């Protein structure tokens, strides 16, 4: 599988724009094309054009969870598809369009998706598991045997009674790819904990993962530095114990990546806007 980063927090190129968010272009050896996340705005479309990618040629698109930095570009994508006359299905998890905020009960701001798009016929809402086509599966897990990000505590949802409640991330989904004999997990922010997602993926596969392409949510969103250095080192040791190669970006942060690399060495790679990797 080939991975190209259309949007991420940083870029080494003056021709490409960086935003806090994520968008990936995935292409399997069998020719399946997947747009995974769409960044915070239409910027991923401009980057795609520079990189020679026509995102409207995707066989399908996925939004990993209901936060704007992963699905804020959805209106622009739907408009671009309409211009070309293509109808690309966009898969979202249940609850993705519900109200999501960041902060505290007293002080918070909206980080959700445009709820008016939930009724668009191109948007397909799925449950805990969805087999897309051969070799591509969406899945979710409520398993929390391993720790999740501390900053999850600042992420809330509007409850049925109109009050704010902790976000359990029932709106998060990951993509499992079986491609040319390789087993690959693709996740946006891994709010549910990357080890929990890996456990669930390996349970579905009945075998270890060859590669993980994911944000690990190790960055303090307010300061941009590593959230918990010791927890990051512990995670690195657990990741190293598995026979897996890691590609990360966005919410992992470069400080946490440096700690991961201390343990994982060249088994972990940081991907910026414009980065390409073949797995």
PDB file of C-alpha atoms in Angstrom:
ATOM      1  CA  UNK A   1       0.000   0.000   0.000  1.00  0.00           C
ATOM      2  CA  UNK A   2       1.171   3.508  -0.813  1.00  0.00           C
ATOM      3  CA  UNK A   3       0.524   6.359   1.631  1.00  0.00           C
ATOM      4  CA  UNK A   4       0.726  10.056   0.762  1.00  0.00           C
ATOM      5  CA  UNK A   5       0.090  12.809   3.316  1.00  0.00           C
ATOM      6  CA  UNK A   6      -2.173  15.532   1.908  1.00  0.00           C
ATOM      7  CA  UNK A   7      -2.509  17.459   5.180  1.00  0.00           C
ATOM      8  CA  UNK A   8      -0.639  17.429   8.474  1.00  0.00           C
ATOM      9  CA  UNK A   9       0.676  19.923  11.009  1.00  0.00           C
ATOM     10  CA  UNK A  10       3.989  20.528   9.251  1.00  0.00           C
ATOM     11  CA  UNK A  11       5.682  20.437   5.862  1.00  0.00           C
ATOM     12  CA  UNK A  12       9.257  20.837   4.604  1.00  0.00           C
ATOM     13  CA  UNK A  13       7.986  22.237   1.272  1.00  0.00           C
ATOM     14  CA  UNK A  14       7.210  25.874   0.443  1.00  0.00           C
ATOM     15  CA  UNK A  15       4.733  24.638  -2.195  1.00  0.00           C
ATOM     16  CA  UNK A  16       2.514  22.869   0.330  1.00  0.00           C
ATOM     17  CA  UNK A  17       0.343  24.230   3.132  1.00  0.00           C
ATOM     18  CA  UNK A  18       0.338  22.785   6.653  1.00  0.00           C
ATOM     19  CA  UNK A  19      -2.612  22.883   9.051  1.00  0.00           C
ATOM     20  CA  UNK A  20      -3.415  21.299  12.388  1.00  0.00           C
ATOM     21  CA  UNK A  21      -5.192  18.234  11.039  1.00  0.00           C
ATOM     22  CA  UNK A  22      -4.827  15.172   8.877  1.00  0.00           C
ATOM     23  CA  UNK A  23      -5.592  13.888   5.401  1.00  0.00           C
ATOM     24  CA  UNK A  24      -4.106  10.782   3.785  1.00  0.00           C
ATOM     25  CA  UNK A  25      -4.261   9.367   0.265  1.00  0.00           C
ATOM     26  CA  UNK A  26      -4.040   5.573   0.290  1.00  0.00           C
ATOM     27  CA  UNK A  27      -3.573   3.329  -2.719  1.00  0.00           C
ATOM     28  CA  UNK A  28      -3.487  -0.447  -2.444  1.00  0.00           C
ATOM     29  CA  UNK A  29      -1.485  -2.700  -4.724  1.00  0.00           C
ATOM     30  CA  UNK A  30      -4.809  -3.774  -6.209  1.00  0.00           C
ATOM     31  CA  UNK A  31      -5.529  -0.178  -7.224  1.00  0.00           C
ATOM     32  CA  UNK A  32      -8.089   0.765  -4.568  1.00  0.00           C
ATOM     33  CA  UNK A  33      -7.895   4.482  -3.742  1.00  0.00           C
ATOM     34  CA  UNK A  34      -9.025   5.758  -0.351  1.00  0.00           C
ATOM     35  CA  UNK A  35      -9.170   9.311   0.965  1.00  0.00           C
ATOM     36  CA  UNK A  36      -8.697   8.974   4.726  1.00  0.00           C
ATOM     37  CA  UNK A  37      -9.685  12.184   6.544  1.00  0.00           C
ATOM     38  CA  UNK A  38      -9.920  15.642   4.984  1.00  0.00           C
ATOM     39  CA  UNK A  39      -8.090  18.064   7.254  1.00  0.00           C
ATOM     40  CA  UNK A  40      -9.698  21.142   8.835  1.00  0.00           C
ATOM     41  CA  UNK A  41     -10.613  22.946   5.604  1.00  0.00           C
ATOM     42  CA  UNK A  42     -10.187  22.923   1.823  1.00  0.00           C
ATOM     43  CA  UNK A  43      -6.389  23.169   2.106  1.00  0.00           C
ATOM     44  CA  UNK A  44      -5.941  19.442   1.505  1.00  0.00           C
ATOM     45  CA  UNK A  45      -7.408  19.896  -1.989  1.00  0.00           C
ATOM     46  CA  UNK A  46      -4.754  22.453  -2.924  1.00  0.00           C
ATOM     47  CA  UNK A  47      -2.006  20.200  -1.583  1.00  0.00           C
ATOM     48  CA  UNK A  48      -3.441  17.251  -3.491  1.00  0.00           C
ATOM     49  CA  UNK A  49      -3.331  19.281  -6.710  1.00  0.00           C
ATOM     50  CA  UNK A  50       0.335  20.164  -6.153  1.00  0.00           C
ATOM     51  CA  UNK A  51       1.092  16.508  -5.431  1.00  0.00           C
ATOM     52  CA  UNK A  52      -0.706  15.334  -8.568  1.00  0.00           C
ATOM     53  CA  UNK A  53      -3.577  13.601  -6.778  1.00  0.00           C
ATOM     54  CA  UNK A  54      -7.198  13.826  -7.940  1.00  0.00           C
ATOM     55  CA  UNK A  55      -9.026  13.074  -4.700  1.00  0.00           C
ATOM     56  CA  UNK A  56     -12.365  12.863  -6.525  1.00  0.00           C
ATOM     57  CA  UNK A  57     -11.053   9.677  -8.173  1.00  0.00           C
ATOM     58  CA  UNK A  58     -11.214   7.911  -4.784  1.00  0.00           C
ATOM     59  CA  UNK A  59     -13.204   4.696  -4.598  1.00  0.00           C
ATOM     60  CA  UNK A  60     -14.318   5.762  -1.138  1.00  0.00           C
ATOM     61  CA  UNK A  61     -13.542   8.226   1.628  1.00  0.00           C
ATOM     62  CA  UNK A  62     -13.387   7.795   5.400  1.00  0.00           C
ATOM     63  CA  UNK A  63     -13.649  10.300   8.243  1.00  0.00           C
ATOM     64  CA  UNK A  64     -11.976   8.797  11.280  1.00  0.00           C
ATOM     65  CA  UNK A  65     -13.937  10.735  13.914  1.00  0.00           C
ATOM     66  CA  UNK A  66     -16.164  13.734  14.405  1.00  0.00           C
ATOM     67  CA  UNK A  67     -13.562  16.473  14.948  1.00  0.00           C
ATOM     68  CA  UNK A  68     -13.097  19.362  12.532  1.00  0.00           C
ATOM     69  CA  UNK A  69      -9.356  18.809  12.045  1.00  0.00           C
ATOM     70  CA  UNK A  70     -10.172  15.482  10.379  1.00  0.00           C
ATOM     71  CA  UNK A  71     -13.477  16.269   8.699  1.00  0.00           C
ATOM     72  CA  UNK A  72     -13.618  20.051   8.310  1.00  0.00           C
ATOM     73  CA  UNK A  73     -12.741  19.642   4.624  1.00  0.00           C
ATOM     74  CA  UNK A  74     -15.840  17.514   3.946  1.00  0.00           C
ATOM     75  CA  UNK A  75     -17.909  20.354   2.374  1.00  0.00           C
ATOM     76  CA  UNK A  76     -15.048  21.189   0.003  1.00  0.00           C
ATOM     77  CA  UNK A  77     -14.638  17.519  -0.933  1.00  0.00           C
ATOM     78  CA  UNK A  78     -18.331  17.081  -1.669  1.00  0.00           C
ATOM     79  CA  UNK A  79     -18.309  20.248  -3.780  1.00  0.00           C
ATOM     80  CA  UNK A  80     -15.239  19.054  -5.700  1.00  0.00           C
ATOM     81  CA  UNK A  81     -16.922  15.723  -6.409  1.00  0.00           C
ATOM     82  CA  UNK A  82     -20.055  17.509  -7.625  1.00  0.00           C
ATOM     83  CA  UNK A  83     -17.981  19.551 -10.088  1.00  0.00           C
ATOM     84  CA  UNK A  84     -16.483  16.381 -11.590  1.00  0.00           C
ATOM     85  CA  UNK A  85     -19.804  14.555 -11.564  1.00  0.00           C
ATOM     86  CA  UNK A  86     -18.458  11.808  -9.309  1.00  0.00           C
ATOM     87  CA  UNK A  87     -20.280  10.454  -6.283  1.00  0.00           C
ATOM     88  CA  UNK A  88     -17.734   9.133  -3.798  1.00  0.00           C
ATOM     89  CA  UNK A  89     -19.204   7.478  -0.684  1.00  0.00           C
ATOM     90  CA  UNK A  90     -17.952   9.003   2.578  1.00  0.00           C
ATOM     91  CA  UNK A  91     -18.048   6.650   5.557  1.00  0.00           C
ATOM     92  CA  UNK A  92     -18.494   8.083   9.044  1.00  0.00           C
ATOM     93  CA  UNK A  93     -19.128   6.392  12.373  1.00  0.00           C
ATOM     94  CA  UNK A  94     -22.360   6.766  14.275  1.00  0.00           C
ATOM     95  CA  UNK A  95     -22.338   9.887  16.479  1.00  0.00           C
ATOM     96  CA  UNK A  96     -19.773  11.647  14.239  1.00  0.00           C
ATOM     97  CA  UNK A  97     -22.103  14.581  13.583  1.00  0.00           C
ATOM     98  CA  UNK A  98     -23.159  15.039  17.189  1.00  0.00           C
ATOM     99  CA  UNK A  99     -21.886  18.088  19.077  1.00  0.00           C
ATOM    100  CA  UNK A 100     -18.212  17.840  20.047  1.00  0.00           C
ATOM    101  CA  UNK A 101     -16.389  20.470  22.104  1.00  0.00           C
ATOM    102  CA  UNK A 102     -12.982  20.947  23.692  1.00  0.00           C
ATOM    103  CA  UNK A 103     -12.349  22.541  27.069  1.00  0.00           C
ATOM    104  CA  UNK A 104     -14.180  22.473  30.386  1.00  0.00           C
ATOM    105  CA  UNK A 105     -17.809  22.672  31.408  1.00  0.00           C
ATOM    106  CA  UNK A 106     -17.345  26.394  32.002  1.00  0.00           C
ATOM    107  CA  UNK A 107     -15.111  27.277  29.049  1.00  0.00           C
ATOM    108  CA  UNK A 108     -15.196  25.318  25.802  1.00  0.00           C
ATOM    109  CA  UNK A 109     -15.306  25.711  22.038  1.00  0.00           C
ATOM    110  CA  UNK A 110     -16.858  23.737  19.213  1.00  0.00           C
ATOM    111  CA  UNK A 111     -14.637  21.229  17.388  1.00  0.00           C
ATOM    112  CA  UNK A 112     -17.355  19.251  15.598  1.00  0.00           C
ATOM    113  CA  UNK A 113     -18.383  18.674  11.998  1.00  0.00           C
ATOM    114  CA  UNK A 114     -21.076  20.570  10.094  1.00  0.00           C
ATOM    115  CA  UNK A 115     -24.258  18.711  11.186  1.00  0.00           C
ATOM    116  CA  UNK A 116     -26.115  19.768   8.040  1.00  0.00           C
ATOM    117  CA  UNK A 117     -23.957  17.328   6.052  1.00  0.00           C
ATOM    118  CA  UNK A 118     -25.233  14.291   7.967  1.00  0.00           C
ATOM    119  CA  UNK A 119     -28.206  14.000   5.620  1.00  0.00           C
ATOM    120  CA  UNK A 120     -26.157  14.219   2.415  1.00  0.00           C
ATOM    121  CA  UNK A 121     -26.831  11.026   0.415  1.00  0.00           C
ATOM    122  CA  UNK A 122     -23.108  10.554  -0.171  1.00  0.00           C
ATOM    123  CA  UNK A 123     -22.474  10.305   3.571  1.00  0.00           C
ATOM    124  CA  UNK A 124     -22.860   6.771   4.897  1.00  0.00           C
ATOM    125  CA  UNK A 125     -23.156   6.212   8.628  1.00  0.00           C
ATOM    126  CA  UNK A 126     -21.832   2.866   9.846  1.00  0.00           C
ATOM    127  CA  UNK A 127     -21.667   0.909  13.098  1.00  0.00           C
ATOM    128  CA  UNK A 128     -18.870  -0.883  14.918  1.00  0.00           C
ATOM    129  CA  UNK A 129     -17.785  -2.862  11.867  1.00  0.00           C
ATOM    130  CA  UNK A 130     -18.228  -2.329   8.151  1.00  0.00           C
ATOM    131  CA  UNK A 131     -16.693  -4.504   5.429  1.00  0.00           C
ATOM    132  CA  UNK A 132     -16.145  -2.056   2.573  1.00  0.00           C
ATOM    133  CA  UNK A 133     -14.595  -4.097  -0.241  1.00  0.00           C
ATOM    134  CA  UNK A 134     -12.232  -7.055  -0.222  1.00  0.00           C
ATOM    135  CA  UNK A 135      -9.268  -6.189   1.983  1.00  0.00           C
ATOM    136  CA  UNK A 136     -10.765  -3.013   3.502  1.00  0.00           C
ATOM    137  CA  UNK A 137     -12.693  -2.961   6.780  1.00  0.00           C
ATOM    138  CA  UNK A 138     -13.782  -0.210   9.150  1.00  0.00           C
ATOM    139  CA  UNK A 139     -13.966  -1.109  12.817  1.00  0.00           C
ATOM    140  CA  UNK A 140     -14.367   0.429  16.253  1.00  0.00           C
ATOM    141  CA  UNK A 141     -13.692  -0.861  19.743  1.00  0.00           C
ATOM    142  CA  UNK A 142     -14.772   0.119  23.241  1.00  0.00           C
ATOM    143  CA  UNK A 143     -11.944  -1.959  24.745  1.00  0.00           C
ATOM    144  CA  UNK A 144      -9.759   0.086  27.093  1.00  0.00           C
ATOM    145  CA  UNK A 145      -7.291  -2.438  28.542  1.00  0.00           C
ATOM    146  CA  UNK A 146      -4.451   0.001  27.815  1.00  0.00           C
ATOM    147  CA  UNK A 147      -4.273   3.734  28.668  1.00  0.00           C
ATOM    148  CA  UNK A 148      -5.782   6.452  26.503  1.00  0.00           C
ATOM    149  CA  UNK A 149      -4.581  10.040  26.080  1.00  0.00           C
ATOM    150  CA  UNK A 150      -4.801  12.296  29.141  1.00  0.00           C
ATOM    151  CA  UNK A 151      -6.067  15.114  26.933  1.00  0.00           C
ATOM    152  CA  UNK A 152      -9.196  13.045  26.213  1.00  0.00           C
ATOM    153  CA  UNK A 153     -10.465  14.500  29.493  1.00  0.00           C
ATOM    154  CA  UNK A 154     -10.814  17.885  27.767  1.00  0.00           C
ATOM    155  CA  UNK A 155     -12.956  16.469  24.971  1.00  0.00           C
ATOM    156  CA  UNK A 156     -16.681  16.545  25.606  1.00  0.00           C
ATOM    157  CA  UNK A 157     -19.994  15.959  23.819  1.00  0.00           C
ATOM    158  CA  UNK A 158     -23.437  17.421  24.182  1.00  0.00           C
ATOM    159  CA  UNK A 159     -25.602  14.818  25.909  1.00  0.00           C
ATOM    160  CA  UNK A 160     -29.269  13.993  25.288  1.00  0.00           C
ATOM    161  CA  UNK A 161     -30.333  16.272  28.142  1.00  0.00           C
ATOM    162  CA  UNK A 162     -28.496  19.247  26.647  1.00  0.00           C
ATOM    163  CA  UNK A 163     -25.558  19.088  29.044  1.00  0.00           C
ATOM    164  CA  UNK A 164     -21.926  18.285  28.359  1.00  0.00           C
ATOM    165  CA  UNK A 165     -20.667  14.768  29.053  1.00  0.00           C
ATOM    166  CA  UNK A 166     -17.243  13.094  28.660  1.00  0.00           C
ATOM    167  CA  UNK A 167     -16.564  11.878  25.143  1.00  0.00           C
ATOM    168  CA  UNK A 168     -16.358   8.058  25.040  1.00  0.00           C
ATOM    169  CA  UNK A 169     -15.278   8.211  21.360  1.00  0.00           C
ATOM    170  CA  UNK A 170     -18.077   6.046  20.032  1.00  0.00           C
ATOM    171  CA  UNK A 171     -17.675   8.221  16.911  1.00  0.00           C
ATOM    172  CA  UNK A 172     -14.120   7.012  16.221  1.00  0.00           C
ATOM    173  CA  UNK A 173     -13.326   4.360  13.618  1.00  0.00           C
ATOM    174  CA  UNK A 174     -10.169   2.893  12.113  1.00  0.00           C
ATOM    175  CA  UNK A 175      -9.385   1.274   8.781  1.00  0.00           C
ATOM    176  CA  UNK A 176      -7.960  -2.227   8.547  1.00  0.00           C
ATOM    177  CA  UNK A 177      -6.211  -3.034   5.276  1.00  0.00           C
ATOM    178  CA  UNK A 178      -5.122  -6.458   4.034  1.00  0.00           C
ATOM    179  CA  UNK A 179      -2.994  -5.811   0.978  1.00  0.00           C
ATOM    180  CA  UNK A 180      -0.635  -8.135  -0.863  1.00  0.00           C
ATOM    181  CA  UNK A 181      -0.194 -10.298   2.211  1.00  0.00           C
ATOM    182  CA  UNK A 182       0.387  -7.354   4.557  1.00  0.00           C
ATOM    183  CA  UNK A 183      -1.872  -6.296   7.447  1.00  0.00           C
ATOM    184  CA  UNK A 184      -2.076  -2.539   8.057  1.00  0.00           C
ATOM    185  CA  UNK A 185      -3.975  -0.464  10.623  1.00  0.00           C
ATOM    186  CA  UNK A 186      -4.810   3.155   9.698  1.00  0.00           C
ATOM    187  CA  UNK A 187      -6.098   5.469  12.444  1.00  0.00           C
ATOM    188  CA  UNK A 188      -6.588   9.214  12.703  1.00  0.00           C
ATOM    189  CA  UNK A 189      -5.919  10.170  16.326  1.00  0.00           C
ATOM    190  CA  UNK A 190      -6.280   6.861  18.191  1.00  0.00           C
ATOM    191  CA  UNK A 191      -8.285   8.522  20.947  1.00  0.00           C
ATOM    192  CA  UNK A 192      -9.216   5.039  22.158  1.00  0.00           C
ATOM    193  CA  UNK A 193      -5.523   4.264  22.675  1.00  0.00           C
ATOM    194  CA  UNK A 194      -3.278   2.907  19.942  1.00  0.00           C
ATOM    195  CA  UNK A 195      -2.582  -0.342  21.828  1.00  0.00           C
ATOM    196  CA  UNK A 196      -6.314  -0.928  22.281  1.00  0.00           C
ATOM    197  CA  UNK A 197      -6.856  -0.393  18.560  1.00  0.00           C
ATOM    198  CA  UNK A 198      -3.986  -2.724  17.714  1.00  0.00           C
ATOM    199  CA  UNK A 199      -5.391  -5.417  20.008  1.00  0.00           C
ATOM    200  CA  UNK A 200      -8.805  -5.128  18.342  1.00  0.00           C
ATOM    201  CA  UNK A 201      -7.309  -5.197  14.841  1.00  0.00           C
ATOM    202  CA  UNK A 202      -5.169  -8.223  15.599  1.00  0.00           C
ATOM    203  CA  UNK A 203      -8.193  -9.952  17.106  1.00  0.00           C
ATOM    204  CA  UNK A 204     -10.115  -9.415  13.877  1.00  0.00           C
ATOM    205  CA  UNK A 205      -7.180 -10.607  11.784  1.00  0.00           C
ATOM    206  CA  UNK A 206      -6.040 -13.453  13.993  1.00  0.00           C
ATOM    207  CA  UNK A 207      -2.473 -12.332  13.305  1.00  0.00           C
ATOM    208  CA  UNK A 208      -0.050  -9.494  14.182  1.00  0.00           C
ATOM    209  CA  UNK A 209      -0.032  -6.238  12.261  1.00  0.00           C
ATOM    210  CA  UNK A 210       2.762  -5.558   9.800  1.00  0.00           C
ATOM    211  CA  UNK A 211       2.325  -1.777   9.947  1.00  0.00           C
ATOM    212  CA  UNK A 212       0.430   0.950  11.781  1.00  0.00           C
ATOM    213  CA  UNK A 213      -0.241   4.326  10.154  1.00  0.00           C
ATOM    214  CA  UNK A 214      -1.675   6.516  12.895  1.00  0.00           C
ATOM    215  CA  UNK A 215      -1.585   9.515  15.133  1.00  0.00           C
ATOM    216  CA  UNK A 216      -0.912   8.429  18.726  1.00  0.00           C
ATOM    217  CA  UNK A 217      -2.273  11.518  20.524  1.00  0.00           C
ATOM    218  CA  UNK A 218       0.820  12.075  22.653  1.00  0.00           C
ATOM    219  CA  UNK A 219       1.045  15.860  22.198  1.00  0.00           C
ATOM    220  CA  UNK A 220      -0.279  18.373  24.706  1.00  0.00           C
ATOM    221  CA  UNK A 221      -2.763  20.269  22.515  1.00  0.00           C
ATOM    222  CA  UNK A 222      -2.297  23.517  24.423  1.00  0.00           C
ATOM    223  CA  UNK A 223       1.499  23.666  24.436  1.00  0.00           C
ATOM    224  CA  UNK A 224       2.397  21.488  21.458  1.00  0.00           C
ATOM    225  CA  UNK A 225       4.947  19.527  23.502  1.00  0.00           C
ATOM    226  CA  UNK A 226       4.885  15.929  24.713  1.00  0.00           C
ATOM    227  CA  UNK A 227       1.955  15.369  27.067  1.00  0.00           C
ATOM    228  CA  UNK A 228       3.548  12.758  29.344  1.00  0.00           C
ATOM    229  CA  UNK A 229       7.162  11.788  28.681  1.00  0.00           C
ATOM    230  CA  UNK A 230       7.199   8.714  30.916  1.00  0.00           C
ATOM    231  CA  UNK A 231       3.911   7.396  29.498  1.00  0.00           C
ATOM    232  CA  UNK A 232       5.356   7.920  26.006  1.00  0.00           C
ATOM    233  CA  UNK A 233       8.480   5.917  26.889  1.00  0.00           C
ATOM    234  CA  UNK A 234       6.288   3.136  28.294  1.00  0.00           C
ATOM    235  CA  UNK A 235       4.241   3.122  25.106  1.00  0.00           C
ATOM    236  CA  UNK A 236       7.425   2.954  23.029  1.00  0.00           C
ATOM    237  CA  UNK A 237       8.526  -0.167  24.903  1.00  0.00           C
ATOM    238  CA  UNK A 238       5.136  -1.813  24.320  1.00  0.00           C
ATOM    239  CA  UNK A 239       5.188  -0.916  20.639  1.00  0.00           C
ATOM    240  CA  UNK A 240       8.723  -2.252  20.335  1.00  0.00           C
ATOM    241  CA  UNK A 241       7.592  -5.617  21.722  1.00  0.00           C
ATOM    242  CA  UNK A 242       5.355  -6.095  18.681  1.00  0.00           C
ATOM    243  CA  UNK A 243       6.645  -7.082  15.208  1.00  0.00           C
ATOM    244  CA  UNK A 244       5.261  -3.944  13.612  1.00  0.00           C
ATOM    245  CA  UNK A 245       6.515  -0.905  11.684  1.00  0.00           C
ATOM    246  CA  UNK A 246       5.014   2.477  12.656  1.00  0.00           C
ATOM    247  CA  UNK A 247       4.238   5.596  10.627  1.00  0.00           C
ATOM    248  CA  UNK A 248       2.946   8.551  12.611  1.00  0.00           C
ATOM    249  CA  UNK A 249       2.052  12.259  12.353  1.00  0.00           C
ATOM    250  CA  UNK A 250      -0.262  15.061  13.558  1.00  0.00           C
ATOM    251  CA  UNK A 251      -1.307  14.527  17.204  1.00  0.00           C
ATOM    252  CA  UNK A 252       1.771  12.437  18.058  1.00  0.00           C
ATOM    253  CA  UNK A 253       3.900  15.576  17.889  1.00  0.00           C
ATOM    254  CA  UNK A 254       7.598  15.788  17.096  1.00  0.00           C
ATOM    255  CA  UNK A 255       8.719  15.834  20.751  1.00  0.00           C
ATOM    256  CA  UNK A 256       6.914  12.575  21.488  1.00  0.00           C
ATOM    257  CA  UNK A 257       8.173  11.156  18.200  1.00  0.00           C
ATOM    258  CA  UNK A 258      11.746  11.787  19.349  1.00  0.00           C
ATOM    259  CA  UNK A 259      11.061   9.753  22.500  1.00  0.00           C
ATOM    260  CA  UNK A 260       9.478   6.952  20.467  1.00  0.00           C
ATOM    261  CA  UNK A 261      12.459   6.887  18.139  1.00  0.00           C
ATOM    262  CA  UNK A 262      14.854   6.527  21.080  1.00  0.00           C
ATOM    263  CA  UNK A 263      13.356   3.065  21.609  1.00  0.00           C
ATOM    264  CA  UNK A 264      11.994   2.098  18.198  1.00  0.00           C
ATOM    265  CA  UNK A 265      14.781   3.474  16.013  1.00  0.00           C
ATOM    266  CA  UNK A 266      14.027   3.256  12.305  1.00  0.00           C
ATOM    267  CA  UNK A 267      10.917   1.168  12.994  1.00  0.00           C
ATOM    268  CA  UNK A 268       9.046   4.460  13.484  1.00  0.00           C
ATOM    269  CA  UNK A 269       8.785   7.211  10.847  1.00  0.00           C
ATOM    270  CA  UNK A 270       7.243  10.677  11.069  1.00  0.00           C
ATOM    271  CA  UNK A 271       5.233  11.718   8.011  1.00  0.00           C
ATOM    272  CA  UNK A 272       4.772  15.414   7.082  1.00  0.00           C
ATOM    273  CA  UNK A 273       2.643  17.026   4.379  1.00  0.00           C
ATOM    274  CA  UNK A 274       3.915  15.642   1.088  1.00  0.00           C
ATOM    275  CA  UNK A 275       5.528  12.555   2.642  1.00  0.00           C
ATOM    276  CA  UNK A 276       5.131   9.280   0.763  1.00  0.00           C
ATOM    277  CA  UNK A 277       5.613   5.775   2.129  1.00  0.00           C
ATOM    278  CA  UNK A 278       5.242   2.338   0.616  1.00  0.00           C
ATOM    279  CA  UNK A 279       4.207  -0.368   3.057  1.00  0.00           C
TER     280      UNK A 279
END
